Amino acid sequence: MSASAMVPPSAAAAVARARTLLCVPATARAPREMAAELAAAAALGADVAELRLDRLAGFAPRRDLPVLLAQPRPLPALVTYRPKWEGGEYEGDDEPRFEALLLAMEMGAEYVDIELKVADKFMKLISGKKPETCKLIVSSHNFENTPSTEELENLVAQIQATGADIVKIATTATEIVDVAKMFQILVHCQEKQVPIIGLVMNDRGFISRVLCPKFGGYLTFGSLEKGKESAPAQPTVTDLINVYNIKQIGPDTKVYGIIGKPVGHSKSPILHNEAFRSVGLNAVYVPFLVDDLANFLNTYSSPEFAGFSCTIPHKEAAVRCCDEVDPIAKDIGAVNTIIRKPNGKLVGYNTDYVGAISAIEDGIRVLASQPTDTTTSPLAGRLFVVIGAGGAGKALAYGAKEKGARVVIANRTFARAQELGNLLGAPALTLAELENYHPEEGMILANTTAIGMHPNVNETPLSKQALKSYAVVFDAVYTPKETRLLREAAECGATVVSGLEMFIRQAMGQFEHFTGMPVVDCKFRALANSLVNPDAMKAAGITAHKARL
């Protein structure tokens, strides 16, 4: 199937529907602990709790189910007893498992989940015994890939034929465009009024868990806390509610997000979602783990996917993928912001260069006690060394040259440094050569690579000895806020400028492109600063999503 054929149909055209439920899997090993997880899930704002019976140690149905299903219950219960052959932990025969699920029904469980492979056998067992208050979920899990849309439609029909009340299909993403197939199935089922849980597992499928309310999914899962996931790349219920505002996502919600590889470290979803919330915008911002940018943009081409931030390694490819490119972004050769216009055309901008250069300028002015509104840049005439020749490196080099600096490009791969140097009329060096490069004192250094970014926090692009020649050192990495490069530069007496400043300022520019609204600096700054303060984030009940890449 071509990419264009997988574009999700308009969700706004879907009929009115109930809100997607938020379900928290209870995965404790002891019944009383699992019962306590139900109460904890209710306190966090969940709608349903999934009791994973296969996770219980020494589970005895007649002893343990009364503990788990005792009334009054803090949440409706979805009872699952997953066998190992379908990704669970139960290794026995089907009959005892079936009997336990039937007992759960009789004891008042609101939902019971059974696998498609054995659904017919289970239906025969429960014939005439299923309470009207209990809904039967028949599920299919594919841990290898995501089939074609046609195959998924056939699977829905096959599950419906068993007599299921709710269809559940979970597949695995080999690339992010796989999720579009599931969105298409959700909309199709919504139009046919077929209740469906449709999710795509692993990091590339993460968006299926957040955006399912937009496309009509019956239910999505969020773990009680990090480390208690019941499936790969499952977000926490706290993140779904507090970061992604999932209970407000609906058919008309506009989708924005950050395109990158890796992307799980990014704080942009927290920042932009809070900004959207503050101005009352019906929008959500999600992480897109993308391998092929052109394929991604061709697939998610509906107007509902309205804008994107673009990070490593896609900033240069974004120039080629956009229908129009802002002249400055074209000169830089890198795009970090993509807007989809009402006519469907993609327009690319670059907010990196303003964000980074203004942050460095202000850092120098503070050091020199200069006013921030001076007409002469403190970079004018200074030797400005840029490490990195990718999209961010191009933006910094371009911006510094525009301000009158004498730019030098250094990169691990010399050919890349030379290519950018030739474009700007700037000398090029390898990182090895940069170690002994100190033609003058008071130089400015800007690292635009990912060296030193979490989790590789002990790495640095330049030795401490070499840093002694620099008066100002900037690092585009902002996780952690103080990188090894900045720490050692400060120890050498340099003025250091955190990548957090670039992050804040480029994000402010992106917000204005996304919304057409003027940004309030202090709101962005206060929130962004809290993102690198774990205590502040914990107090806010936020645990930033970190995909396992």
PDB file of C-alpha atoms in Angstrom, residues 271-367:
ATOM      1  CA  LEU A 271       6.581  22.794  27.005  1.00  0.00           C
ATOM      2  CA  HIS A 272       4.275  23.110  23.998  1.00  0.00           C
ATOM      3  CA  ASN A 273       1.331  21.223  25.503  1.00  0.00           C
ATOM      4  CA  GLU A 274       1.383  23.491  28.539  1.00  0.00           C
ATOM      5  CA  ALA A 275       1.616  26.526  26.246  1.00  0.00           C
ATOM      6  CA  PHE A 276      -1.361  25.284  24.200  1.00  0.00           C
ATOM      7  CA  ARG A 277      -3.302  24.706  27.406  1.00  0.00           C
ATOM      8  CA  SER A 278      -2.492  28.205  28.696  1.00  0.00           C
ATOM      9  CA  VAL A 279      -4.094  29.867  25.652  1.00  0.00           C
ATOM     10  CA  GLY A 280      -7.015  27.436  25.418  1.00  0.00           C
ATOM     11  CA  LEU A 281      -5.932  25.947  22.081  1.00  0.00           C
ATOM     12  CA  ASN A 282      -7.504  22.597  21.141  1.00  0.00           C
ATOM     13  CA  ALA A 283      -4.206  20.997  20.171  1.00  0.00           C
ATOM     14  CA  VAL A 284      -1.772  18.325  21.311  1.00  0.00           C
ATOM     15  CA  TYR A 285       1.991  18.040  20.762  1.00  0.00           C
ATOM     16  CA  VAL A 286       3.542  14.564  20.597  1.00  0.00           C
ATOM     17  CA  PRO A 287       6.936  12.958  19.921  1.00  0.00           C
ATOM     18  CA  PHE A 288       7.296  11.459  16.435  1.00  0.00           C
ATOM     19  CA  LEU A 289      10.119   8.909  16.179  1.00  0.00           C
ATOM     20  CA  VAL A 290      10.775   9.125  12.432  1.00  0.00           C
ATOM     21  CA  ASP A 291      13.159   7.168  10.217  1.00  0.00           C
ATOM     22  CA  ASP A 292      12.154   8.559   6.804  1.00  0.00           C
ATOM     23  CA  LEU A 293      10.983  12.183   6.878  1.00  0.00           C
ATOM     24  CA  ALA A 294       9.477  12.297   3.389  1.00  0.00           C
ATOM     25  CA  ASN A 295       7.467   9.119   3.989  1.00  0.00           C
ATOM     26  CA  PHE A 296       6.234  10.479   7.323  1.00  0.00           C
ATOM     27  CA  LEU A 297       5.085  13.811   5.857  1.00  0.00           C
ATOM     28  CA  ASN A 298       3.415  12.113   2.876  1.00  0.00           C
ATOM     29  CA  THR A 299       1.540   9.733   5.171  1.00  0.00           C
ATOM     30  CA  TYR A 300       0.379  12.204   7.823  1.00  0.00           C
ATOM     31  CA  SER A 301      -0.731  14.719   5.220  1.00  0.00           C
ATOM     32  CA  SER A 302      -4.198  15.637   6.450  1.00  0.00           C
ATOM     33  CA  PRO A 303      -4.772  19.208   7.728  1.00  0.00           C
ATOM     34  CA  GLU A 304      -5.189  17.820  11.250  1.00  0.00           C
ATOM     35  CA  PHE A 305      -1.426  17.240  11.409  1.00  0.00           C
ATOM     36  CA  ALA A 306      -0.822  20.960  11.420  1.00  0.00           C
ATOM     37  CA  GLY A 307       2.804  21.581  12.343  1.00  0.00           C
ATOM     38  CA  PHE A 308       6.073  20.032  13.393  1.00  0.00           C
ATOM     39  CA  SER A 309       9.288  20.819  15.171  1.00  0.00           C
ATOM     40  CA  CYS A 310      12.198  19.154  13.428  1.00  0.00           C
ATOM     41  CA  THR A 311      15.355  17.980  15.179  1.00  0.00           C
ATOM     42  CA  ILE A 312      18.357  15.683  14.626  1.00  0.00           C
ATOM     43  CA  PRO A 313      18.812  14.165  12.022  1.00  0.00           C
ATOM     44  CA  HIS A 314      16.036  15.614   9.836  1.00  0.00           C
ATOM     45  CA  LYS A 315      16.663  19.376   9.704  1.00  0.00           C
ATOM     46  CA  GLU A 316      18.464  19.331   6.362  1.00  0.00           C
ATOM     47  CA  ALA A 317      16.102  16.811   4.751  1.00  0.00           C
ATOM     48  CA  ALA A 318      13.210  19.058   5.830  1.00  0.00           C
ATOM     49  CA  VAL A 319      14.409  21.733   3.392  1.00  0.00           C
ATOM     50  CA  ARG A 320      13.853  19.302   0.519  1.00  0.00           C
ATOM     51  CA  CYS A 321      10.520  18.048   1.882  1.00  0.00           C
ATOM     52  CA  CYS A 322       8.850  21.456   2.216  1.00  0.00           C
ATOM     53  CA  ASP A 323       6.896  23.050  -0.632  1.00  0.00           C
ATOM     54  CA  GLU A 324       8.125  26.489   0.440  1.00  0.00           C
ATOM     55  CA  VAL A 325      11.095  27.454   2.590  1.00  0.00           C
ATOM     56  CA  ASP A 326      11.610  30.781   4.345  1.00  0.00           C
ATOM     57  CA  PRO A 327      14.581  32.587   2.695  1.00  0.00           C
ATOM     58  CA  ILE A 328      16.666  32.564   5.892  1.00  0.00           C
ATOM     59  CA  ALA A 329      16.058  28.839   6.423  1.00  0.00           C
ATOM     60  CA  LYS A 330      16.988  28.279   2.777  1.00  0.00           C
ATOM     61  CA  ASP A 331      20.242  30.202   3.223  1.00  0.00           C
ATOM     62  CA  ILE A 332      21.016  28.195   6.355  1.00  0.00           C
ATOM     63  CA  GLY A 333      20.121  24.949   4.621  1.00  0.00           C
ATOM     64  CA  ALA A 334      18.173  23.657   7.604  1.00  0.00           C
ATOM     65  CA  VAL A 335      14.544  23.745   8.759  1.00  0.00           C
ATOM     66  CA  ASN A 336      13.491  23.187  12.367  1.00  0.00           C
ATOM     67  CA  THR A 337       9.832  24.247  12.048  1.00  0.00           C
ATOM     68  CA  ILE A 338       7.285  22.991   9.511  1.00  0.00           C
ATOM     69  CA  ILE A 339       3.792  24.461   9.159  1.00  0.00           C
ATOM     70  CA  ARG A 340       1.007  22.922   7.094  1.00  0.00           C
ATOM     71  CA  LYS A 341      -0.984  25.712   5.468  1.00  0.00           C
ATOM     72  CA  PRO A 342      -4.766  25.399   4.866  1.00  0.00           C
ATOM     73  CA  ASN A 343      -4.030  24.552   1.198  1.00  0.00           C
ATOM     74  CA  GLY A 344      -1.934  21.580   2.358  1.00  0.00           C
ATOM     75  CA  LYS A 345       1.435  23.052   1.427  1.00  0.00           C
ATOM     76  CA  LEU A 346       4.329  22.621   3.875  1.00  0.00           C
ATOM     77  CA  VAL A 347       6.305  25.746   4.733  1.00  0.00           C
ATOM     78  CA  GLY A 348       9.672  25.498   6.487  1.00  0.00           C
ATOM     79  CA  TYR A 349      11.264  27.974   8.894  1.00  0.00           C
ATOM     80  CA  ASN A 350      14.331  28.079  11.108  1.00  0.00           C
ATOM     81  CA  THR A 351      14.020  29.443  14.647  1.00  0.00           C
ATOM     82  CA  ASP A 352      17.276  27.842  15.837  1.00  0.00           C
ATOM     83  CA  TYR A 353      19.602  30.589  14.653  1.00  0.00           C
ATOM     84  CA  VAL A 354      17.760  33.412  16.394  1.00  0.00           C
ATOM     85  CA  GLY A 355      17.321  31.365  19.562  1.00  0.00           C
ATOM     86  CA  ALA A 356      20.974  30.353  19.829  1.00  0.00           C
ATOM     87  CA  ILE A 357      22.633  33.548  18.660  1.00  0.00           C
ATOM     88  CA  SER A 358      20.485  35.810  20.852  1.00  0.00           C
ATOM     89  CA  ALA A 359      21.217  33.571  23.851  1.00  0.00           C
ATOM     90  CA  ILE A 360      24.969  33.791  23.237  1.00  0.00           C
ATOM     91  CA  GLU A 361      24.800  37.554  22.674  1.00  0.00           C
ATOM     92  CA  ASP A 362      22.895  38.099  25.909  1.00  0.00           C
ATOM     93  CA  GLY A 363      25.366  35.902  27.773  1.00  0.00           C
ATOM     94  CA  ILE A 364      28.237  38.073  26.571  1.00  0.00           C
ATOM     95  CA  ARG A 365      26.364  41.305  27.338  1.00  0.00           C
ATOM     96  CA  VAL A 366      25.610  40.189  30.885  1.00  0.00           C
ATOM     97  CA  LEU A 367      29.291  39.453  31.363  1.00  0.00           C
TER      98      LEU A 367
END
